[in-house]
Short mmCIF file of N, CA and C in Angstrom, two decimals:
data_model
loop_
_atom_site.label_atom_id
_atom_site.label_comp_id
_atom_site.label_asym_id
_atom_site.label_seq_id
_atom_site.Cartn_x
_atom_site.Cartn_y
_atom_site.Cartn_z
N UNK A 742 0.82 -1.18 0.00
CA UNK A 742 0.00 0.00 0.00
C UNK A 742 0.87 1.26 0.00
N UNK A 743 2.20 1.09 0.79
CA UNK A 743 2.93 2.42 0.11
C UNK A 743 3.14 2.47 -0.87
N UNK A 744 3.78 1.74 -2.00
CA UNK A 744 3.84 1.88 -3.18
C UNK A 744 2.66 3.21 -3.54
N UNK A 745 1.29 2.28 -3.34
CA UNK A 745 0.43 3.64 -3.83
C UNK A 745 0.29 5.24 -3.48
N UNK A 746 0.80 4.85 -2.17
CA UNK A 746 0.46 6.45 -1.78
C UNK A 746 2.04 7.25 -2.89
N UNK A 747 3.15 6.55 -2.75
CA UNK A 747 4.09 6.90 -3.60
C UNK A 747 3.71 7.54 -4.53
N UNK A 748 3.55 6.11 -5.54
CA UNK A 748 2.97 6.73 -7.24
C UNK A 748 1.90 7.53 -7.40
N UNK A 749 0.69 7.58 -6.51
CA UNK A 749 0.15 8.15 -6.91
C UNK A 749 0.49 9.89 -6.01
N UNK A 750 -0.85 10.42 -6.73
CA UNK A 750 -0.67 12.17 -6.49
C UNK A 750 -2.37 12.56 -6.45
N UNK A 751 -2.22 13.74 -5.22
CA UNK A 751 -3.78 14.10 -4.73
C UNK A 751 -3.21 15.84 -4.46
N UNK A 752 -2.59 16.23 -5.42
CA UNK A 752 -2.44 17.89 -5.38
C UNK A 752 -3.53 18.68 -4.54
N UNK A 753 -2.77 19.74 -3.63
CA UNK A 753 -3.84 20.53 -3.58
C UNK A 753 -2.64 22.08 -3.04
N UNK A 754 -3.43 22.80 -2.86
CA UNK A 754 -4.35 23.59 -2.82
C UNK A 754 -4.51 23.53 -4.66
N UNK A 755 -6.29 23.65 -4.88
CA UNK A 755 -6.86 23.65 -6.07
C UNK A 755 -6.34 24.43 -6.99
N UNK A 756 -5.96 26.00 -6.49
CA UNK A 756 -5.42 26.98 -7.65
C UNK A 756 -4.42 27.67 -6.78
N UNK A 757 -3.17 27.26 -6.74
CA UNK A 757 -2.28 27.88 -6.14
C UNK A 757 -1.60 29.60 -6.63
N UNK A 758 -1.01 29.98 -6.04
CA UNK A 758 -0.45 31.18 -6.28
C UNK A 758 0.88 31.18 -5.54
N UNK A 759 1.59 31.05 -6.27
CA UNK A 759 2.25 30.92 -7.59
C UNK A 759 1.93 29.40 -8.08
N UNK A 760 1.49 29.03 -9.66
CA UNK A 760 1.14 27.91 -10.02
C UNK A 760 2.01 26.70 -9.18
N UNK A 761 3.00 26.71 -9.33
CA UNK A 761 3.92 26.00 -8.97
C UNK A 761 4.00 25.33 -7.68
N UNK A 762 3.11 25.94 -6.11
CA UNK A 762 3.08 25.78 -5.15
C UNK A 762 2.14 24.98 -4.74
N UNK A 763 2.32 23.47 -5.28
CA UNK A 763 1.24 22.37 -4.54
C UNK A 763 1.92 21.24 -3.58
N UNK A 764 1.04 20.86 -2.85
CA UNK A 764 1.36 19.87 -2.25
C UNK A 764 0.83 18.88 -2.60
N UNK A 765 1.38 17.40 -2.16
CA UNK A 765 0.65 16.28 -2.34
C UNK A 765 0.46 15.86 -1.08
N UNK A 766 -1.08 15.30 -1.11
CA UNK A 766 -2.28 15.14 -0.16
C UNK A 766 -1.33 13.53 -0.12
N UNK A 767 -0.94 12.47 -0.62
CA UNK A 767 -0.47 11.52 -0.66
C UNK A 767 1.24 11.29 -0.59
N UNK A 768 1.41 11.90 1.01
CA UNK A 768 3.16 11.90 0.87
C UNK A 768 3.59 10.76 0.94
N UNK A 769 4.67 11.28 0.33
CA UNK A 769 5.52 10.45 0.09
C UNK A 769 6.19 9.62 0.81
N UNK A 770 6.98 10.47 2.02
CA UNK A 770 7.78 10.27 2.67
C UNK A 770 6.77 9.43 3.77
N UNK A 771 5.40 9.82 3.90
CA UNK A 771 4.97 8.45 4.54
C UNK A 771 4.24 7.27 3.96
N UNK A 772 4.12 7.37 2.69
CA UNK A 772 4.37 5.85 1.94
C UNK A 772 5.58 5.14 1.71
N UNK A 773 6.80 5.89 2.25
CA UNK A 773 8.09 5.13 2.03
C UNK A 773 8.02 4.47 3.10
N UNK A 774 7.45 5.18 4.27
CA UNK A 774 7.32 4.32 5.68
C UNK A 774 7.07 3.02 5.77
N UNK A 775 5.19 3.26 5.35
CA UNK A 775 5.01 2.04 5.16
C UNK A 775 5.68 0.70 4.14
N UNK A 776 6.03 1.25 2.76
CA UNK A 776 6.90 0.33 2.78
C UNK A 776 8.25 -0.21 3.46
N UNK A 777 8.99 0.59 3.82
CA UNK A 777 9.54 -0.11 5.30
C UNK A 777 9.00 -1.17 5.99
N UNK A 778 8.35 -0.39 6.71
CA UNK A 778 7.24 -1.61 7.27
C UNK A 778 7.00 -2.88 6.93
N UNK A 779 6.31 -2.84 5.68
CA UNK A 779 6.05 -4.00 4.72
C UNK A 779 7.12 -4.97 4.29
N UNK A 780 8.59 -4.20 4.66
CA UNK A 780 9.99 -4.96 4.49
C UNK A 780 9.87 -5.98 5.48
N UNK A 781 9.56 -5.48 6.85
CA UNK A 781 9.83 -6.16 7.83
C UNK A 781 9.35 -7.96 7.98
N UNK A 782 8.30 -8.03 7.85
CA UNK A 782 7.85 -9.29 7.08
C UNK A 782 8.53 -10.07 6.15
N UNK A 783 8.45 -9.25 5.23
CA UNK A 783 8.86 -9.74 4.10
C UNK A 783 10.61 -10.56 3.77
N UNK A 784 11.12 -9.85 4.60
CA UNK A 784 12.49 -10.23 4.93
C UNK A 784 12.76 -11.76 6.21
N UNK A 785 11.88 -11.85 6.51
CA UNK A 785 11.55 -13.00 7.51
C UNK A 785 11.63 -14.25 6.59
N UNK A 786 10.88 -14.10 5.62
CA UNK A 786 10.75 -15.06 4.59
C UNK A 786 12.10 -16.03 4.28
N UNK A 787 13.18 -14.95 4.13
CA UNK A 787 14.40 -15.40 3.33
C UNK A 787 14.69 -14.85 2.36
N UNK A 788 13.55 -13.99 1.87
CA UNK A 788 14.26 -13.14 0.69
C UNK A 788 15.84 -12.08 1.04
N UNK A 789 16.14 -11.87 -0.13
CA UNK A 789 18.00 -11.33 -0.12
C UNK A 789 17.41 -9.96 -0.03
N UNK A 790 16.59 -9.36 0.84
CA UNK A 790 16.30 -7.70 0.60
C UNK A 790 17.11 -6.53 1.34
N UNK A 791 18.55 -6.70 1.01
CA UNK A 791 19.51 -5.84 1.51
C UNK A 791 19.60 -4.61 0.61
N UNK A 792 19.68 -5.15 -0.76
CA UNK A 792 20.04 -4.21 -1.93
C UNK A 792 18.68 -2.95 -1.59
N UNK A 793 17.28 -3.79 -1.77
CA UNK A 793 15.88 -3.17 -1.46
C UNK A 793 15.60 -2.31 -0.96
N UNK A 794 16.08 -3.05 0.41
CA UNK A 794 15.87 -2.42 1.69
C UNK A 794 17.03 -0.71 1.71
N UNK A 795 18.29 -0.50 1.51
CA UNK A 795 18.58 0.45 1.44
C UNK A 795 18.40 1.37 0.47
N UNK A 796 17.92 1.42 -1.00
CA UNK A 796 17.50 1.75 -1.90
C UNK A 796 15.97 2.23 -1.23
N UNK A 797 15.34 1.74 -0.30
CA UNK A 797 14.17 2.28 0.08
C UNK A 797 14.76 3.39 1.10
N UNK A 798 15.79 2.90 2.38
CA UNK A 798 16.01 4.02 3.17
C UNK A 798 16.00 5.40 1.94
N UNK A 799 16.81 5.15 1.01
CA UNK A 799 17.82 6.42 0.17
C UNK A 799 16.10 6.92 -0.15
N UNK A 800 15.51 6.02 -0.95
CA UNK A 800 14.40 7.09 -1.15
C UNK A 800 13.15 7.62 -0.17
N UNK A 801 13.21 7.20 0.94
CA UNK A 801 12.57 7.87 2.34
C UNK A 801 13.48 9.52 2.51
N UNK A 802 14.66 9.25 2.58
CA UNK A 802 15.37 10.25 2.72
C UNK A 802 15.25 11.42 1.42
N UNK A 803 15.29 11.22 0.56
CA UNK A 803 15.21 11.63 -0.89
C UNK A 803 13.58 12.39 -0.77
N UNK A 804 12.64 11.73 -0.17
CA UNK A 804 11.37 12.06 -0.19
C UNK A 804 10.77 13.45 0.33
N UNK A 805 11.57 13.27 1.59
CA UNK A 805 11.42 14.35 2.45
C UNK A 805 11.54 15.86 2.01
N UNK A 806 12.72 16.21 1.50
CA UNK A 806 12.34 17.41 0.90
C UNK A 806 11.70 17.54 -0.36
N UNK A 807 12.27 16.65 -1.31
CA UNK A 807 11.35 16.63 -2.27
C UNK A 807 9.48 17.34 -1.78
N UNK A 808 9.08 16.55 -0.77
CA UNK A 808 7.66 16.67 -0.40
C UNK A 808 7.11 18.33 -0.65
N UNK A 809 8.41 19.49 -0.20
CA UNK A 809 8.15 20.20 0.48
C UNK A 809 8.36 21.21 -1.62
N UNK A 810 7.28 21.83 -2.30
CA UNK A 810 7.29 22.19 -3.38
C UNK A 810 8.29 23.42 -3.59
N UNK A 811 8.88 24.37 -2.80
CA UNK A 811 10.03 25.38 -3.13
C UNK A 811 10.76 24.15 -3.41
N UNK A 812 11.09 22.95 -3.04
CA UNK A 812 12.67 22.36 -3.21
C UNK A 812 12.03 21.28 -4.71
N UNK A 813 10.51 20.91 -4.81
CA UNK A 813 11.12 20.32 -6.08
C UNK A 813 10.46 20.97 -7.15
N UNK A 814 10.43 22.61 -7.21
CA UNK A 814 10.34 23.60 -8.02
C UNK A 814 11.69 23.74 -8.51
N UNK A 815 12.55 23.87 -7.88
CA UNK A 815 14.06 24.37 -7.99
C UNK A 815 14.29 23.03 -9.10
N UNK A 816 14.08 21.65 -9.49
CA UNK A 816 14.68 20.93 -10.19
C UNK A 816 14.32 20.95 -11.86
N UNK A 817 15.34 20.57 -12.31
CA UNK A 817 14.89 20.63 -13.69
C UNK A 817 14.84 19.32 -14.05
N UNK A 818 14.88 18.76 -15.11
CA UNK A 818 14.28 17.13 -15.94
C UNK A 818 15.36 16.46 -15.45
N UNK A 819 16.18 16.64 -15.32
CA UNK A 819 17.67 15.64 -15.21
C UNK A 819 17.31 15.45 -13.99
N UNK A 820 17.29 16.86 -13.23
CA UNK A 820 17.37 16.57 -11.55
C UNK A 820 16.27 15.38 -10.68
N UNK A 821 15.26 15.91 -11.46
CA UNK A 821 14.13 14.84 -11.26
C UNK A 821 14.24 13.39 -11.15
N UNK A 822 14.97 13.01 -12.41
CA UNK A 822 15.00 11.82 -13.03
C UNK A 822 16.46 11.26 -11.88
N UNK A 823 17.22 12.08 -11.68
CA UNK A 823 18.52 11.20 -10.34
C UNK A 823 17.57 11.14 -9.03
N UNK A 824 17.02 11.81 -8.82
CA UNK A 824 16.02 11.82 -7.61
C UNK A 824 15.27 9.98 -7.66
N UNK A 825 14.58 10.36 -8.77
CA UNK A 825 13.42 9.16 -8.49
C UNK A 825 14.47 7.88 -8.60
N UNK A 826 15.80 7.80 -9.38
CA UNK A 826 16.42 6.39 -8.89
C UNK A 826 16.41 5.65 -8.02
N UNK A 827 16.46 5.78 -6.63
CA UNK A 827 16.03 4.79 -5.70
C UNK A 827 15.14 4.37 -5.74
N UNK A 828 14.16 5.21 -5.99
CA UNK A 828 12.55 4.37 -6.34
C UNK A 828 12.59 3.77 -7.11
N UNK A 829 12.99 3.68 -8.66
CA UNK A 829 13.24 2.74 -9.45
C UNK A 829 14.40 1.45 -9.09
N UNK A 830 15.25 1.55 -8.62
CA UNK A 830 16.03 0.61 -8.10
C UNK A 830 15.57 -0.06 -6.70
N UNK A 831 14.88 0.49 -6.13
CA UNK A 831 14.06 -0.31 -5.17
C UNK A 831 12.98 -1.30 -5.89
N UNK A 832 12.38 -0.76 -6.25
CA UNK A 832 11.42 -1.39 -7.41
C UNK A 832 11.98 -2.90 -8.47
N UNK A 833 13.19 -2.23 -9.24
CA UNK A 833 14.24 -3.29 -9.56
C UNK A 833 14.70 -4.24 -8.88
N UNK A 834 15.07 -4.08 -7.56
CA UNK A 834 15.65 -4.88 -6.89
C UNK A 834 14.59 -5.95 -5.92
N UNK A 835 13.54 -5.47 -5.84
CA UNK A 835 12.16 -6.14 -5.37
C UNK A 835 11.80 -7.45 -6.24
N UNK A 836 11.31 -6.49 -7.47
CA UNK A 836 11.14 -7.47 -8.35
C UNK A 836 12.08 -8.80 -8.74
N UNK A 837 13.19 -8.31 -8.98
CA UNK A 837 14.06 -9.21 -9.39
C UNK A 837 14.35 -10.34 -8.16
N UNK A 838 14.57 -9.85 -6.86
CA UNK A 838 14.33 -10.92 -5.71
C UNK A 838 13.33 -12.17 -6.01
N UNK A 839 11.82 -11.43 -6.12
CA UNK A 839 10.96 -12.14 -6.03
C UNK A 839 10.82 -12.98 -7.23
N UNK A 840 11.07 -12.85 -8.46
CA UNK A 840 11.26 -13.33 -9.76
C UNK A 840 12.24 -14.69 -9.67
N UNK A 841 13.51 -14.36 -9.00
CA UNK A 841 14.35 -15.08 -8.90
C UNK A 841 14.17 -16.63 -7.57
N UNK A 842 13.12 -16.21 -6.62
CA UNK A 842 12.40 -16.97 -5.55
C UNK A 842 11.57 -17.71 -6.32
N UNK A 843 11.00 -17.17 -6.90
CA UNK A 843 9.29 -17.91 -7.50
C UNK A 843 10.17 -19.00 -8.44
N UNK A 844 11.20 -18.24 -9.77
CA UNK A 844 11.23 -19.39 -10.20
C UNK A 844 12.54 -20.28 -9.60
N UNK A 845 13.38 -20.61 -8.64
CA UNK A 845 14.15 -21.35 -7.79
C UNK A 845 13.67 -22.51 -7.08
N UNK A 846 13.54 -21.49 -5.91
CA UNK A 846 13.02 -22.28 -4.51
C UNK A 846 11.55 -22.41 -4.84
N UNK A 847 10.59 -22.01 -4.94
CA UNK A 847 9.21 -21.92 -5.45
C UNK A 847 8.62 -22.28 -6.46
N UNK A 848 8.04 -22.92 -7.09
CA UNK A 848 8.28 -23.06 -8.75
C UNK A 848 6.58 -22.65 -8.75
N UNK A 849 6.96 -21.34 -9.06
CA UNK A 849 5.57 -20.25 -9.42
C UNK A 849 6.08 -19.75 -10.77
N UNK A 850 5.62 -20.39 -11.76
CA UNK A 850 6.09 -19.81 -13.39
C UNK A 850 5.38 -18.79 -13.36
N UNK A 851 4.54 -18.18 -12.89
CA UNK A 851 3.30 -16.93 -13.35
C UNK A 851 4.21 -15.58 -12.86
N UNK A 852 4.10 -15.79 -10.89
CA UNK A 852 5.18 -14.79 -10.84
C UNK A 852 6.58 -15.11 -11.10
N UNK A 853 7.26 -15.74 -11.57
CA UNK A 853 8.88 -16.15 -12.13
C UNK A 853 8.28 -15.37 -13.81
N UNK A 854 7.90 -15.02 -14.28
CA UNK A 854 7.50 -14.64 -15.55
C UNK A 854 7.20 -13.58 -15.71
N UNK A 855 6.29 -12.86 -15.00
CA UNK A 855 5.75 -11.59 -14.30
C UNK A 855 6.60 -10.77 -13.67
N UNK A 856 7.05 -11.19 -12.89
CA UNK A 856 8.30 -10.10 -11.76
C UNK A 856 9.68 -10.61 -12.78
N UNK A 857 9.90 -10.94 -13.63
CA UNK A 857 10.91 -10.91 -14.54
C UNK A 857 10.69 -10.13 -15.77
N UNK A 858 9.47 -9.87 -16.36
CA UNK A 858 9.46 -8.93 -17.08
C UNK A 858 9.54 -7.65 -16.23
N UNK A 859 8.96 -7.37 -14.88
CA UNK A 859 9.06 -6.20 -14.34
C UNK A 859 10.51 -5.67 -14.21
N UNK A 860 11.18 -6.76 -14.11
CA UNK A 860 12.27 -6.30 -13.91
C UNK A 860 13.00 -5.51 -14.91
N UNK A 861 13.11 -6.44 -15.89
CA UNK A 861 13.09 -5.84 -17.14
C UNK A 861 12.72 -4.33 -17.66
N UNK A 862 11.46 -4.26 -16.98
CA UNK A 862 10.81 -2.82 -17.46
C UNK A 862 11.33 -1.99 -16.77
N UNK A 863 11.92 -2.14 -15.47
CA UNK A 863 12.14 -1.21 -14.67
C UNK A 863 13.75 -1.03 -15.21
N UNK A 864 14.50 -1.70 -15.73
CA UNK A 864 15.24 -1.31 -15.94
C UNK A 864 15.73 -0.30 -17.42
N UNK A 865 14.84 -0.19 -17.99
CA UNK A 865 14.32 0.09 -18.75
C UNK A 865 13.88 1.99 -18.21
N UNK A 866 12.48 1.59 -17.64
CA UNK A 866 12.58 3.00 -17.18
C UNK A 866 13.34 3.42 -16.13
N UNK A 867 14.86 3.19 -16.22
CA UNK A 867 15.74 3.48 -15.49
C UNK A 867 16.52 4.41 -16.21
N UNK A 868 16.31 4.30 -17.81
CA UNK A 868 17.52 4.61 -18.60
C UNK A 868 16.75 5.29 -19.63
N UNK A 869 15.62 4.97 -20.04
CA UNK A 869 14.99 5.58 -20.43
C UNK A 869 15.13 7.67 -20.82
N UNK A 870 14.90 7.78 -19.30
CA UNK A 870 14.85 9.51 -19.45
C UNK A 870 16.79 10.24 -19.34
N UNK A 871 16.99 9.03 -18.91
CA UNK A 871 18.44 9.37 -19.22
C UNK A 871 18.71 9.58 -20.85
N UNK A 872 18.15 8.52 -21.82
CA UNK A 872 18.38 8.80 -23.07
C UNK A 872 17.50 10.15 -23.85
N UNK A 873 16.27 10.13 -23.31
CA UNK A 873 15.59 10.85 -23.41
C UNK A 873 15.45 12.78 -22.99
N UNK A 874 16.28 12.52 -22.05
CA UNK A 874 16.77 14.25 -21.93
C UNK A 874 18.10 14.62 -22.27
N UNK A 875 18.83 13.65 -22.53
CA UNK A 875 20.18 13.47 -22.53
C UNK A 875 20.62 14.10 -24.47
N UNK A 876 19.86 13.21 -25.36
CA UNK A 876 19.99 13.15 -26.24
C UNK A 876 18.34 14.93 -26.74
N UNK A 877 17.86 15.00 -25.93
CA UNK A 877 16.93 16.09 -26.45
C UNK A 877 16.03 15.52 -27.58
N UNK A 878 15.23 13.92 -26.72
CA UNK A 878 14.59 13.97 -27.78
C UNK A 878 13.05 13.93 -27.28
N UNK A 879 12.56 15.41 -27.21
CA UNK A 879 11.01 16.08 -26.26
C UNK A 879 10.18 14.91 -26.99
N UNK A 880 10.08 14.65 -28.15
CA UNK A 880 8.90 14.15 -28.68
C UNK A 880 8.70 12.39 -28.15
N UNK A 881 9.51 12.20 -27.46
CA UNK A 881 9.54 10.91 -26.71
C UNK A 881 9.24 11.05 -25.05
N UNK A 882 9.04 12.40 -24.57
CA UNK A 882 8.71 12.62 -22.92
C UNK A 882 7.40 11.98 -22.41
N UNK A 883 6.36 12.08 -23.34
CA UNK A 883 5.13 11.62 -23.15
C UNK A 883 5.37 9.77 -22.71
N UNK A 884 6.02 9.35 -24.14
CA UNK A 884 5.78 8.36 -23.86
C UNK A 884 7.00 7.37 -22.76
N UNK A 885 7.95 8.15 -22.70
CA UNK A 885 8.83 7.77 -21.42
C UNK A 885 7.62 7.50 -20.35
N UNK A 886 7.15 8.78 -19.95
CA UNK A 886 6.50 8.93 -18.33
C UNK A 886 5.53 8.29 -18.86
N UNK A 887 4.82 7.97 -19.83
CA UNK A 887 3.66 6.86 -20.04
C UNK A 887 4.09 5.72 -19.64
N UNK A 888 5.39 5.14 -19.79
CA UNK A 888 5.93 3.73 -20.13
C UNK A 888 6.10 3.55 -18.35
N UNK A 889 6.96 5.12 -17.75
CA UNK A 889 7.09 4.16 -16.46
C UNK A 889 5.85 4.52 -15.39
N UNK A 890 4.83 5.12 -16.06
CA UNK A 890 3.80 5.23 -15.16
C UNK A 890 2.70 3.63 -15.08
N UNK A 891 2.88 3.00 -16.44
CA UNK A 891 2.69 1.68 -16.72
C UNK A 891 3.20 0.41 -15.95
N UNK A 892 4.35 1.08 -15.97
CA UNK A 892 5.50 0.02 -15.06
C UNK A 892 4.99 -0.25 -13.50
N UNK A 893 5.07 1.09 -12.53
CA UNK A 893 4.61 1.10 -11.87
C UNK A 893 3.13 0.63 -11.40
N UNK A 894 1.77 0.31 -12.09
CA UNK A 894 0.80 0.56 -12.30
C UNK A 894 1.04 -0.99 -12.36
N UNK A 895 1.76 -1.35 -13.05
CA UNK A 895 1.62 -3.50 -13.11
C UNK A 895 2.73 -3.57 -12.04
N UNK A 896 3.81 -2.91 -11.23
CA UNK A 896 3.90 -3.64 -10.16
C UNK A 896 3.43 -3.81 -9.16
N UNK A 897 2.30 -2.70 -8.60
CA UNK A 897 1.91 -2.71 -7.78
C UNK A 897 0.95 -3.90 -7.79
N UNK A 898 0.14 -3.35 -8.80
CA UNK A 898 -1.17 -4.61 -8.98
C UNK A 898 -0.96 -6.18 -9.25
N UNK A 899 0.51 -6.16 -9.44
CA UNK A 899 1.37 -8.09 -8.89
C UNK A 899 1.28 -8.28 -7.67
N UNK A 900 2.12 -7.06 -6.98
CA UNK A 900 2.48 -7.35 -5.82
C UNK A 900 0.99 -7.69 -4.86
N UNK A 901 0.00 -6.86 -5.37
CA UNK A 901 -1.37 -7.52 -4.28
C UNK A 901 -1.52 -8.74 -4.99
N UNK A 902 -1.48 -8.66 -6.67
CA UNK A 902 -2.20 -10.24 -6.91
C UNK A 902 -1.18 -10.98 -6.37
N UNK A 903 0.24 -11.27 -5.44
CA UNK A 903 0.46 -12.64 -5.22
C UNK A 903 1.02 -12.48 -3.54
N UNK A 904 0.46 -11.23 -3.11
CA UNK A 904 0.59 -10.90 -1.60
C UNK A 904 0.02 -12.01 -0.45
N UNK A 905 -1.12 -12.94 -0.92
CA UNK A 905 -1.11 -13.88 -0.13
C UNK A 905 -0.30 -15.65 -0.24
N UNK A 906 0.49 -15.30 -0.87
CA UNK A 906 1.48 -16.37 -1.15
C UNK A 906 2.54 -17.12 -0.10
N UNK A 907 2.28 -17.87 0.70
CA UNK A 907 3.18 -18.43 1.70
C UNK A 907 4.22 -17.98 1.98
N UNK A 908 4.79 -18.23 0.92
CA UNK A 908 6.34 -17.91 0.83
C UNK A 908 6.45 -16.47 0.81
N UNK A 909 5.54 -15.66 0.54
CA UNK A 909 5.81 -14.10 0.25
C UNK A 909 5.57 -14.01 1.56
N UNK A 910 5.56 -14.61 2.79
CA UNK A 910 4.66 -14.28 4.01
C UNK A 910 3.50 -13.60 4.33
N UNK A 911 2.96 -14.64 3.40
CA UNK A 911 1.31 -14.38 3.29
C UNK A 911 0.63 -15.50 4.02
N UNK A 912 -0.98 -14.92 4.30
CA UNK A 912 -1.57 -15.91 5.17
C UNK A 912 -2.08 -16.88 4.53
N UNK A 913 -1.58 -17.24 3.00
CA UNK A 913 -2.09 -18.43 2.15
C UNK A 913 -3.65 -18.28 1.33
N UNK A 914 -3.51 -18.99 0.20
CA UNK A 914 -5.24 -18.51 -0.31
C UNK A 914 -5.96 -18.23 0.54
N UNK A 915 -6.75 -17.85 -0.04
CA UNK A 915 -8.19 -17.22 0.40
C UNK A 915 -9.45 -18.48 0.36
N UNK A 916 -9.93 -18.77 1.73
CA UNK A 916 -10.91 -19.88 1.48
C UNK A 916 -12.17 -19.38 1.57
N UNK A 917 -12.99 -19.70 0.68
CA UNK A 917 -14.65 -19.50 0.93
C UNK A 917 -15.53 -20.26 1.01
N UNK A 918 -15.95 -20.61 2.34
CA UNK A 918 -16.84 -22.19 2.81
C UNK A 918 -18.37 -21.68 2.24
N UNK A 919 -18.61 -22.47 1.10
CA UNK A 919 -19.84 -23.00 0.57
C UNK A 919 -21.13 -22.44 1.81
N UNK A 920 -21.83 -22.14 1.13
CA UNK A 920 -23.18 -21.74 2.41
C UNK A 920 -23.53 -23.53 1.96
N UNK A 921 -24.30 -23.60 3.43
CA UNK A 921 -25.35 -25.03 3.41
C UNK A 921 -26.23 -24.65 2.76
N UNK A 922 -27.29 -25.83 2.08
CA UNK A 922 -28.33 -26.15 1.38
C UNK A 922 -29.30 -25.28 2.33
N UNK A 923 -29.44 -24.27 1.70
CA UNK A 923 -31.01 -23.59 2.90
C UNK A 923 -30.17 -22.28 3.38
N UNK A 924 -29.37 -21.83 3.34
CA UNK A 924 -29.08 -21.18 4.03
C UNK A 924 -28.41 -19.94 3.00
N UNK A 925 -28.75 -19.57 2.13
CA UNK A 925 -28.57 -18.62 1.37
C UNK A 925 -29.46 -17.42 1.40
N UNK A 926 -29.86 -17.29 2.42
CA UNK A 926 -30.79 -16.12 2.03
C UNK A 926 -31.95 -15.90 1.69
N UNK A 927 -32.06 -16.73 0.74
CA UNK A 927 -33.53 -17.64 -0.18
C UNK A 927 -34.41 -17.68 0.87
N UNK A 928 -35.71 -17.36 0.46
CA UNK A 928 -37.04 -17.81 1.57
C UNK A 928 -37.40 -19.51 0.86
N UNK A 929 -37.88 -20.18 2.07
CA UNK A 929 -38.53 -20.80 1.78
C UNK A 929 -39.47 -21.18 1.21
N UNK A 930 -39.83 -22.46 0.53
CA UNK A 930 -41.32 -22.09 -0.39
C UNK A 930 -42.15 -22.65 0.87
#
């Protein structure tokens, strides 16, 4: 659930003065928390989440002023794009853990297939805006921040679809006991 408060954005004040002066209703710096948090578990398991895990401190730390809009007014496209690296390399390094578990020790081809293309993507939009501001090519900005707003958007929605997974230190499927014959609700005839 940090992930989401992360990626996503709940701007406000509605019409600022000076344009530039919004906040986000969805900080950051306390969705990095909770993912912290969410480490703690998760590392119980056996997963290797050293690389993760500090790549998350860097971007908790990273978050904080960022949060505050004089400091990420002051950045320009480059600056942006070194900023959000930990988040992308946290992200990278998540995925690729879990990719590398599922298909090993676990033999989950869905997520071994899934969190291996993520990985992929993320590395990808790692380098991406590096080529992309680097080389000055504007008519590709759209679809950069399309590509890793995508990225983001299918890891999150893995990470719940396989959050109750044993091994992920989850509490295991989900069971739903059958109602008895009669007992649905249904009136009697």
């Amino acid at each position: 659930m940090g992930l989401v408060i992360v990626v996503g954005n709940a701007y406000f004040p509605a019409n600022p003065h000076p344009s530039w002066k919004t906040y986000d209703g969805l900080a950051d710096p306390l969705g990095w928390l909770l993912v912290l948090a969410g480490l703690v578990p998760l590392a119980r398991t056996g997963l290797a989440l050293d690389g993760a895990r500090w790549a998350a401190y860097v971007a908790t730390a990273v978050s904080i002023p960022m949060f505050l809009p004089q400091v990420r007014h002051e950045l320009n496209d480059s600056g942006e794009w070194a900023l959000s690296l930990p988040q992308i390399i946290f992200c990278l390094l998540l995925a690729k853990e879990v990719a590398e578990q599922a298909a090993t020790n676990h033999p989950d081809a869905y997520i071994a297939r899934r969190f291996g293309l993520l990985l992929w993507a993320y590395a990808l939009v790692a380098v991406l805006p590096a080529i992309v501001i680097g080389a000055e090519l504007h008519d590709f900005d759209t679809a950069a921040l399309g590509f890793a707003v995508l990225t983001n958007v299918a890891f999150i929605f893995y990470l719940f679809r396989v959050h109750r997974r044993t091994w992920l230190g989850g509490p295991g499927p989900l069971e739903i006991h059958p109602r008895a014959p009669g007992n649905d609700g249904s009136r009697p005839d």
